[in-house]
Every structure is written in C-alpha cells, then in structure tokens.
Amino acid sequence: MNKFISPPITWLVLTVAACRLASADSAEEILRGQVNHQLATECDIWLVNSRDLPCPQNLCGAAAEPAFYRRQQASWILTTPDYFYGTANPDQITCVYVHGNRISNAEARRRGLKLYRLLGGNSEGMRFVIWSWDSSQVRGRIRDARIKAARADRESFQLASLISQLPDNSTVSLIGYSFGARIVAGSLHILAGGQFCGNSLDTEQLPAIRPRAILLAGAFHHSWLRSGGKLGLATANVDHIYSTINRRDPALKHFYITSKHSKPKALGYVGIGRQSLGSGAHRVTQHDITDWVGWTHRFDRHIDSGALMNQVRHFALWNAVD
C-alpha cells in the first residue's frame, strides 16, 4: 500500500565511529595519475564525476564514462571505470548519493561525506558513491531552473548506465535530493526498460537489480510517477521508494517556473495520490516531513533532522519495510 508516515516523538541517536574521515576536501585533493591499488583505504567511498560529459541525446547503449575517484587516506585518487566495476562487492550495499542544484564539485564531496557519516557506513558493509553532476549556477533564476531541469533529465541516463553495469545480484540504494531526486527517478524508469528524453538502455543491458530509492524534496512533476506517466516505470522494478513531502518548502512552492507551458507541482511539495500509482502503490512510502524541516529547502536542514535521518537510514541500509 502507499504508506504515509507521521513524525515520531523521539528519535534514536546513532553512534558512528566506523571510519575516520579527514576534513580537507578542497579541489587540490584530487590527485591525477595512476592509482596504487595497494594503498590502504579508510572507507569504500567513491566520487563519480560526470560534469565534463556531454548531455546524451537519443543514445541507446553504454553512456560515455564519467571520471571515477576513490577516497584513500583523505585524498581523492583518480582510477578507472574497470576498477570501479571490478571491485564491486555484491555483499555490500552500494549507496549512491545525487546532490541537488547549484552545487560545486567540492560542495558535493562535503555533503556526500557528511551524509556518509550520518548513515553510519563502514568499509565492510557499504560502498558509498557521491554522484557529482554539472549543477553549477547559471545566471537568471528562471533560466537556471529550466536548464538544470533539462540537464537532470538527461543525467538520468548516465546514472542508469552505471547501475546497469553492476553485478546483477547487487544491493543498491539511491539517495537523491531535489533535482538529484529527479535524476534518481529518471534512472529507475530507464532501468525498468523505459525511455526518457529519447535515452534508453539496450534490452540486454537491463539489470536484474531492484534498487531502493530515497527521494528527498523531489523536484519533478508530481504526476510523473503515476501509472502511464512520464516516469511510470520507476515503480515497476524497485524494491521500495521512500519520498518526502514538505508543504512549506519555498523552492518547491515555486517549482512551476521550470516549465514554460504549464504550472507543474513538485512531488516533494504535494506528493502523489495512491490511486495514481496503480500496481506500484505498495512499493512507495510517502512521508510528510513538514514539521521536521519547515520553511527551507536546505539539504543540511534535512539531514540534520535526526528523525528524518532515522527514516533515510532505515531505507538506505535495507532494513525491513512494513
């Protein structure tokens, strides 16, 4: 069933000391060159940077590869796609975080590492991937929003391509924030055999993986997930989707500026009716977090909410869903 969760009164504090992360995250940390695979790693943390890739247009097949970096001894070391895929461990949870709009590469790393700490990840149980896409600010608020919405839609194919190359028995969690949630939802639709912005995967590329997805402050049309909608297959091949609603979010309130021809309402602002989801309704949990987050669209305000992070952690770490 399409479940709505009401906020609990208290939340549990998670004590995390699995991996020590250094605080230096400047651009100078990215070291280009041959990776030494014998280096000891603090945690299984990766940065996948797609910022230099062209937007895919009518592609069917493997996407152009982004740049892969592994975090080692408080630095980001450039490695290869083959090493990333070849060292994927199906016994781990592969958790991919996709940031929102107007975020630099350095800020994407900062936010990702903070989320990693709050999830309580460790090198044995979770591979954490920060997906860094080109969301740098464009001049003009409306122009920026429309360009980024279109860019996020095409970015979905890049993310879907990455997931399709993981081992079929992989356990995958996707956490998307704002336009990042839009990217995640689009990738789910493509992974289930759908076409989005003219982009799709070959049939033989479609994986057996059934991801979990956490959509925080989802910045895409609330009707897209409905049965037969633009992303109607997103609920067809997932284990579960957890989607938040904040009826006071000032950015999502004005989400309609992303369209020239209509006035769409954002999923993260109004949600979607259970009846619209059809057979996928039982795989979607919607959660009104208005009282937890309030009048803001800030990412840190979301993950600084202990009550909300309890829910994110529950779904991302593949705990049982009622």
mmCIF file of N, CA and C in Angstrom, residues 53-112:
data_model
loop_
_atom_site.group_PDB
_atom_site.id
_atom_site.type_symbol
_atom_site.label_atom_id
_atom_site.label_comp_id
_atom_site.label_asym_id
_atom_site.label_seq_id
_atom_site.Cartn_x
_atom_site.Cartn_y
_atom_site.Cartn_z
ATOM 1 N N LEU A 53 30.946 15.523 -19.040
ATOM 2 C CA LEU A 53 30.316 14.738 -20.097
ATOM 3 C C LEU A 53 29.291 15.573 -20.852
ATOM 4 N N PRO A 54 29.156 15.350 -22.150
ATOM 5 C CA PRO A 54 28.070 15.998 -22.892
ATOM 6 C C PRO A 54 26.743 15.375 -22.505
ATOM 7 N N CYS A 55 25.660 16.133 -22.631
ATOM 8 C CA CYS A 55 24.346 15.564 -22.364
ATOM 9 C C CYS A 55 24.041 14.519 -23.428
ATOM 10 N N PRO A 56 23.611 13.323 -23.043
ATOM 11 C CA PRO A 56 23.288 12.304 -24.042
ATOM 12 C C PRO A 56 22.051 12.690 -24.838
ATOM 13 N N GLN A 57 22.063 12.372 -26.105
ATOM 14 C CA GLN A 57 20.924 12.657 -26.974
ATOM 15 C C GLN A 57 20.596 11.414 -27.790
ATOM 16 N N ASN A 58 19.405 10.852 -27.568
ATOM 17 C CA ASN A 58 18.943 9.709 -28.342
ATOM 18 C C ASN A 58 19.955 8.568 -28.340
ATOM 19 N N LEU A 59 20.529 8.312 -27.185
ATOM 20 C CA LEU A 59 21.505 7.235 -27.068
ATOM 21 C C LEU A 59 20.822 5.938 -26.697
ATOM 22 N N CYS A 60 21.355 4.861 -27.168
ATOM 23 C CA CYS A 60 20.891 3.542 -26.760
ATOM 24 C C CYS A 60 22.142 2.689 -26.636
ATOM 25 N N GLY A 61 22.501 2.351 -25.438
ATOM 26 C CA GLY A 61 23.745 1.632 -25.213
ATOM 27 C C GLY A 61 24.510 2.291 -24.083
ATOM 28 N N ALA A 62 25.788 1.938 -23.950
ATOM 29 C CA ALA A 62 26.592 2.448 -22.847
ATOM 30 C C ALA A 62 26.819 3.948 -22.988
ATOM 31 N N ALA A 63 26.724 4.658 -21.887
ATOM 32 C CA ALA A 63 26.987 6.093 -21.888
ATOM 33 C C ALA A 63 28.487 6.342 -21.901
ATOM 34 N N ALA A 64 28.877 7.553 -22.296
ATOM 35 C CA ALA A 64 30.273 7.950 -22.123
ATOM 36 C C ALA A 64 30.594 7.879 -20.634
ATOM 37 N N GLU A 65 31.798 7.425 -20.312
ATOM 38 C CA GLU A 65 32.121 7.171 -18.915
ATOM 39 C C GLU A 65 32.465 8.460 -18.174
ATOM 40 N N PRO A 66 31.927 8.652 -16.979
ATOM 41 C CA PRO A 66 32.360 9.759 -16.129
ATOM 42 C C PRO A 66 33.742 9.459 -15.553
ATOM 43 N N ALA A 67 34.262 10.348 -14.738
ATOM 44 C CA ALA A 67 35.550 10.136 -14.077
ATOM 45 C C ALA A 67 35.303 9.504 -12.708
ATOM 46 N N PHE A 68 36.110 8.509 -12.359
ATOM 47 C CA PHE A 68 35.953 7.764 -11.113
ATOM 48 C C PHE A 68 37.127 8.071 -10.182
ATOM 49 N N TYR A 69 36.801 8.454 -8.944
ATOM 50 C CA TYR A 69 37.815 8.716 -7.924
ATOM 51 C C TYR A 69 37.482 7.878 -6.691
ATOM 52 N N ARG A 70 38.516 7.319 -6.078
ATOM 53 C CA ARG A 70 38.316 6.606 -4.819
ATOM 54 C C ARG A 70 38.992 7.381 -3.697
ATOM 55 N N ARG A 71 38.318 7.460 -2.572
ATOM 56 C CA ARG A 71 38.881 8.179 -1.426
ATOM 57 C C ARG A 71 39.865 7.277 -0.704
ATOM 58 N N GLN A 72 41.113 7.744 -0.636
ATOM 59 C CA GLN A 72 42.167 6.986 0.032
ATOM 60 C C GLN A 72 43.015 7.931 0.855
ATOM 61 N N GLN A 73 43.125 7.634 2.140
ATOM 62 C CA GLN A 73 43.949 8.428 3.054
ATOM 63 C C GLN A 73 43.655 9.924 2.921
ATOM 64 N N ALA A 74 42.372 10.257 2.953
ATOM 65 C CA ALA A 74 41.868 11.635 2.941
ATOM 66 C C ALA A 74 42.107 12.346 1.615
ATOM 67 N N SER A 75 42.401 11.618 0.540
ATOM 68 C CA SER A 75 42.553 12.198 -0.782
ATOM 69 C C SER A 75 41.634 11.480 -1.760
ATOM 70 N N TRP A 76 41.376 12.132 -2.880
ATOM 71 C CA TRP A 76 40.576 11.531 -3.946
ATOM 72 C C TRP A 76 41.516 11.119 -5.068
ATOM 73 N N ILE A 77 41.612 9.828 -5.323
ATOM 74 C CA ILE A 77 42.578 9.280 -6.269
ATOM 75 C C ILE A 77 41.858 8.850 -7.536
ATOM 76 N N LEU A 78 42.298 9.385 -8.663
ATOM 77 C CA LEU A 78 41.697 9.030 -9.937
ATOM 78 C C LEU A 78 41.990 7.568 -10.263
ATOM 79 N N THR A 79 40.949 6.834 -10.633
ATOM 80 C CA THR A 79 41.108 5.438 -11.010
ATOM 81 C C THR A 79 40.360 5.197 -12.312
ATOM 82 N N THR A 80 39.988 3.968 -12.591
ATOM 83 C CA THR A 80 39.384 3.633 -13.875
ATOM 84 C C THR A 80 37.983 3.058 -13.681
ATOM 85 N N PRO A 81 37.135 3.162 -14.707
ATOM 86 C CA PRO A 81 35.818 2.522 -14.620
ATOM 87 C C PRO A 81 35.932 1.020 -14.373
ATOM 88 N N ASP A 82 36.887 0.368 -15.018
ATOM 89 C CA ASP A 82 37.048 -1.080 -14.837
ATOM 90 C C ASP A 82 37.362 -1.428 -13.393
ATOM 91 N N TYR A 83 38.157 -0.593 -12.748
ATOM 92 C CA TYR A 83 38.476 -0.853 -11.346
ATOM 93 C C TYR A 83 37.242 -0.665 -10.464
ATOM 94 N N PHE A 84 36.455 0.356 -10.765
ATOM 95 C CA PHE A 84 35.226 0.579 -10.000
ATOM 96 C C PHE A 84 34.289 -0.621 -10.114
ATOM 97 N N TYR A 85 34.012 -1.038 -11.339
ATOM 98 C CA TYR A 85 33.085 -2.149 -11.532
ATOM 99 C C TYR A 85 33.689 -3.479 -11.089
ATOM 100 N N GLY A 86 35.007 -3.628 -11.312
ATOM 101 C CA GLY A 86 35.660 -4.888 -10.982
ATOM 102 C C GLY A 86 35.786 -5.145 -9.507
ATOM 103 N N THR A 87 35.763 -4.090 -8.695
ATOM 104 C CA THR A 87 35.875 -4.254 -7.243
ATOM 105 C C THR A 87 34.519 -4.166 -6.543
ATOM 106 N N ALA A 88 33.442 -4.080 -7.322
ATOM 107 C CA ALA A 88 32.107 -4.041 -6.719
ATOM 108 C C ALA A 88 31.838 -5.359 -6.005
ATOM 109 N N ASN A 89 31.390 -5.261 -4.776
ATOM 110 C CA ASN A 89 31.144 -6.438 -3.939
ATOM 111 C C ASN A 89 29.640 -6.576 -3.700
ATOM 112 N N PRO A 90 29.012 -7.603 -4.277
ATOM 113 C CA PRO A 90 27.564 -7.762 -4.098
ATOM 114 C C PRO A 90 27.137 -7.935 -2.650
ATOM 115 N N ASP A 91 28.090 -8.296 -1.775
ATOM 116 C CA ASP A 91 27.750 -8.445 -0.354
ATOM 117 C C ASP A 91 27.638 -7.096 0.348
ATOM 118 N N GLN A 92 28.108 -6.035 -0.305
ATOM 119 C CA GLN A 92 27.953 -4.691 0.228
ATOM 120 C C GLN A 92 26.681 -4.047 -0.315
ATOM 121 N N ILE A 93 26.198 -3.055 0.403
ATOM 122 C CA ILE A 93 25.177 -2.161 -0.149
ATOM 123 C C ILE A 93 25.907 -1.076 -0.926
ATOM 124 N N THR A 94 25.594 -0.927 -2.201
ATOM 125 C CA THR A 94 26.113 0.194 -2.985
ATOM 126 C C THR A 94 25.116 1.336 -2.860
ATOM 127 N N CYS A 95 25.521 2.393 -2.162
ATOM 128 C CA CYS A 95 24.638 3.528 -1.889
ATOM 129 C C CYS A 95 25.127 4.730 -2.688
ATOM 130 N N VAL A 96 24.287 5.246 -3.582
ATOM 131 C CA VAL A 96 24.652 6.369 -4.443
ATOM 132 C C VAL A 96 23.883 7.615 -4.010
ATOM 133 N N TYR A 97 24.620 8.680 -3.715
ATOM 134 C CA TYR A 97 24.005 9.957 -3.348
ATOM 135 C C TYR A 97 24.122 10.921 -4.517
ATOM 136 N N VAL A 98 22.991 11.549 -4.906
ATOM 137 C CA VAL A 98 22.956 12.505 -6.007
ATOM 138 C C VAL A 98 22.485 13.853 -5.459
ATOM 139 N N HIS A 99 23.324 14.864 -5.563
ATOM 140 C CA HIS A 99 23.036 16.176 -4.981
ATOM 141 C C HIS A 99 22.040 16.963 -5.830
ATOM 142 N N GLY A 100 21.666 18.132 -5.321
ATOM 143 C CA GLY A 100 20.707 18.992 -6.000
ATOM 144 C C GLY A 100 21.376 20.086 -6.814
ATOM 145 N N ASN A 101 20.673 21.205 -6.991
ATOM 146 C CA ASN A 101 21.096 22.269 -7.899
ATOM 147 C C ASN A 101 22.105 23.229 -7.252
ATOM 148 N N ARG A 102 22.893 23.884 -8.113
ATOM 149 C CA ARG A 102 23.839 24.932 -7.726
ATOM 150 C C ARG A 102 24.862 24.428 -6.711
ATOM 151 N N ILE A 103 25.406 23.254 -6.984
ATOM 152 C CA ILE A 103 26.367 22.634 -6.079
ATOM 153 C C ILE A 103 27.680 22.411 -6.834
ATOM 154 N N SER A 104 28.774 22.911 -6.269
ATOM 155 C CA SER A 104 30.087 22.703 -6.863
ATOM 156 C C SER A 104 30.558 21.278 -6.589
ATOM 157 N N ASN A 105 31.623 20.884 -7.270
ATOM 158 C CA ASN A 105 32.178 19.553 -7.042
ATOM 159 C C ASN A 105 32.675 19.413 -5.605
ATOM 160 N N ALA A 106 33.328 20.453 -5.090
ATOM 161 C CA ALA A 106 33.818 20.416 -3.712
ATOM 162 C C ALA A 106 32.660 20.319 -2.721
ATOM 163 N N GLU A 107 31.583 21.058 -2.976
ATOM 164 C CA GLU A 107 30.429 21.009 -2.084
ATOM 165 C C GLU A 107 29.729 19.660 -2.172
ATOM 166 N N ALA A 108 29.711 19.063 -3.354
ATOM 167 C CA ALA A 108 29.128 17.725 -3.498
ATOM 168 C C ALA A 108 29.884 16.730 -2.628
ATOM 169 N N ARG A 109 31.198 16.847 -2.589
ATOM 170 C CA ARG A 109 32.000 15.954 -1.751
ATOM 171 C C ARG A 109 31.719 16.199 -0.268
ATOM 172 N N ARG A 110 31.640 17.479 0.104
ATOM 173 C CA ARG A 110 31.381 17.789 1.519
ATOM 174 C C ARG A 110 30.057 17.214 1.975
ATOM 175 N N ARG A 111 29.021 17.451 1.175
ATOM 176 C CA ARG A 111 27.693 16.957 1.539
ATOM 177 C C ARG A 111 27.654 15.433 1.556
ATOM 178 N N GLY A 112 28.302 14.835 0.559
ATOM 179 C CA GLY A 112 28.309 13.384 0.498
ATOM 180 C C GLY A 112 28.983 12.748 1.701
#
